[in-house]
């Protein structure tokens, strides 16, 4: 998989992809993540990429020319399965959407800023608009990082224990059960005995029950 992220503050994303699982995923060639500075596609010598909104009102708008230039340069190199715009008015991100995106080959993620992008970018280039939640961030970079992270960890071979993504919260509309590690006894708080029984089927049954209990308590909407 290849993910191209278009941003006007590319430095925001650099360290995010340079550590831990995302670093290993790139080193292992499971994914290639390339961050592009939108200013490199500015059409003027000031390297500007935004301008006032027609019709007035507060806030600047990201202009279409630099974005079109960047997207077209990428499309000249390879075909893209989706060109995603991260925006609070997009489709709400959830695990099923992430699972589907993890099956794709090449993705572009466009990060908005200020008052957003010229509507014509959305009309002409964007194939999918995604929001990571009902709140407004100061830019799309964190949203792109969240989306890319959730996709990359699902790519076969990225997680050490290949089954571990299958037992994540939300994979079957259930929250994950509680987990415990050593010590067995922390200041009188002990680990549920069943987990030490060595009885695999019983442990699985207990985990399933705990998942249901947790989901009923915290996210009953998932069980509907
Ligand atoms: N940009 C600003 N807020 C956002 C959100 N909630 N989701 C996606 N992109 C955003």
PDB file of N, CA and C and ligand atoms in Angstrom, residues 86-88 130-140 143, ligand 1:
ATOM      1  N   UNK A  86     -10.061  14.946   4.528  1.00  0.00           N
ATOM      2  CA  UNK A  86     -10.389  14.886   5.952  1.00  0.00           C
ATOM      3  C   UNK A  86     -11.105  16.174   6.335  1.00  0.00           C
ATOM      4  N   UNK A  87     -12.321  16.038   6.796  1.00  0.00           N
ATOM      5  CA  UNK A  87     -13.134  17.226   7.074  1.00  0.00           C
ATOM      6  C   UNK A  87     -14.216  16.892   8.095  1.00  0.00           C
ATOM      7  N   UNK A  88     -14.519  17.834   9.009  1.00  0.00           N
ATOM      8  CA  UNK A  88     -15.535  17.529  10.024  1.00  0.00           C
ATOM      9  C   UNK A  88     -16.920  17.265   9.436  1.00  0.00           C
ATOM     10  N   UNK A 130     -14.017  12.157   4.905  1.00  0.00           N
ATOM     11  CA  UNK A 130     -14.070  11.454   6.186  1.00  0.00           C
ATOM     12  C   UNK A 130     -13.855  12.420   7.346  1.00  0.00           C
ATOM     13  N   UNK A 131     -14.705  12.257   8.376  1.00  0.00           N
ATOM     14  CA  UNK A 131     -14.536  12.975   9.646  1.00  0.00           C
ATOM     15  C   UNK A 131     -14.114  11.960  10.699  1.00  0.00           C
ATOM     16  N   UNK A 132     -13.190  12.332  11.570  1.00  0.00           N
ATOM     17  CA  UNK A 132     -12.807  11.376  12.630  1.00  0.00           C
ATOM     18  C   UNK A 132     -13.646  11.589  13.889  1.00  0.00           C
ATOM     19  N   UNK A 133     -14.575  12.511  13.881  1.00  0.00           N
ATOM     20  CA  UNK A 133     -15.439  12.681  15.045  1.00  0.00           C
ATOM     21  C   UNK A 133     -16.117  14.031  15.017  1.00  0.00           C
ATOM     22  N   UNK A 134     -17.145  14.153  15.835  1.00  0.00           N
ATOM     23  CA  UNK A 134     -17.934  15.392  15.838  1.00  0.00           C
ATOM     24  C   UNK A 134     -17.288  16.455  16.714  1.00  0.00           C
ATOM     25  N   UNK A 135     -16.139  16.929  16.263  1.00  0.00           N
ATOM     26  CA  UNK A 135     -15.427  18.029  16.900  1.00  0.00           C
ATOM     27  C   UNK A 135     -14.538  18.615  15.810  1.00  0.00           C
ATOM     28  N   UNK A 136     -14.092  19.840  16.005  1.00  0.00           N
ATOM     29  CA  UNK A 136     -13.306  20.485  14.943  1.00  0.00           C
ATOM     30  C   UNK A 136     -11.857  20.636  15.376  1.00  0.00           C
ATOM     31  N   UNK A 137     -10.951  20.094  14.555  1.00  0.00           N
ATOM     32  CA  UNK A 137      -9.518  20.222  14.789  1.00  0.00           C
ATOM     33  C   UNK A 137      -9.023  21.458  14.042  1.00  0.00           C
ATOM     34  N   UNK A 138      -7.813  21.889  14.370  1.00  0.00           N
ATOM     35  CA  UNK A 138      -7.307  23.089  13.680  1.00  0.00           C
ATOM     36  C   UNK A 138      -6.810  22.768  12.276  1.00  0.00           C
ATOM     37  N   UNK A 139      -6.693  21.484  11.959  1.00  0.00           N
ATOM     38  CA  UNK A 139      -6.302  21.094  10.604  1.00  0.00           C
ATOM     39  C   UNK A 139      -6.565  19.616  10.413  1.00  0.00           C
ATOM     40  N   UNK A 140      -6.446  19.159   9.187  1.00  0.00           N
ATOM     41  CA  UNK A 140      -6.742  17.751   8.900  1.00  0.00           C
ATOM     42  C   UNK A 140      -5.582  16.801   9.201  1.00  0.00           C
ATOM     43  N   UNK A 143      -6.239  14.199  11.829  1.00  0.00           N
ATOM     44  CA  UNK A 143      -7.244  13.272  11.309  1.00  0.00           C
ATOM     45  C   UNK A 143      -6.612  12.301  10.314  1.00  0.00           C
TER      46      UNK A 143
HETATM   47  N1  LIG B   1     -10.447  18.602  10.209  1.00  0.00           N
HETATM   48  C1  LIG B   1     -10.851  19.352  11.249  1.00  0.00           C
HETATM   49  N2  LIG B   1     -11.618  18.638  12.088  1.00  0.00           N
HETATM   50  C2  LIG B   1     -11.707  17.382  11.558  1.00  0.00           C
HETATM   51  C3  LIG B   1     -12.372  16.196  11.951  1.00  0.00           C
HETATM   52  N3  LIG B   1     -13.108  16.133  13.065  1.00  0.00           N
HETATM   53  N4  LIG B   1     -12.247  15.112  11.170  1.00  0.00           N
HETATM   54  C4  LIG B   1     -11.531  15.177  10.026  1.00  0.00           C
HETATM   55  N5  LIG B   1     -10.887  16.258   9.609  1.00  0.00           N
HETATM   56  C5  LIG B   1     -10.970  17.369  10.361  1.00  0.00           C
END
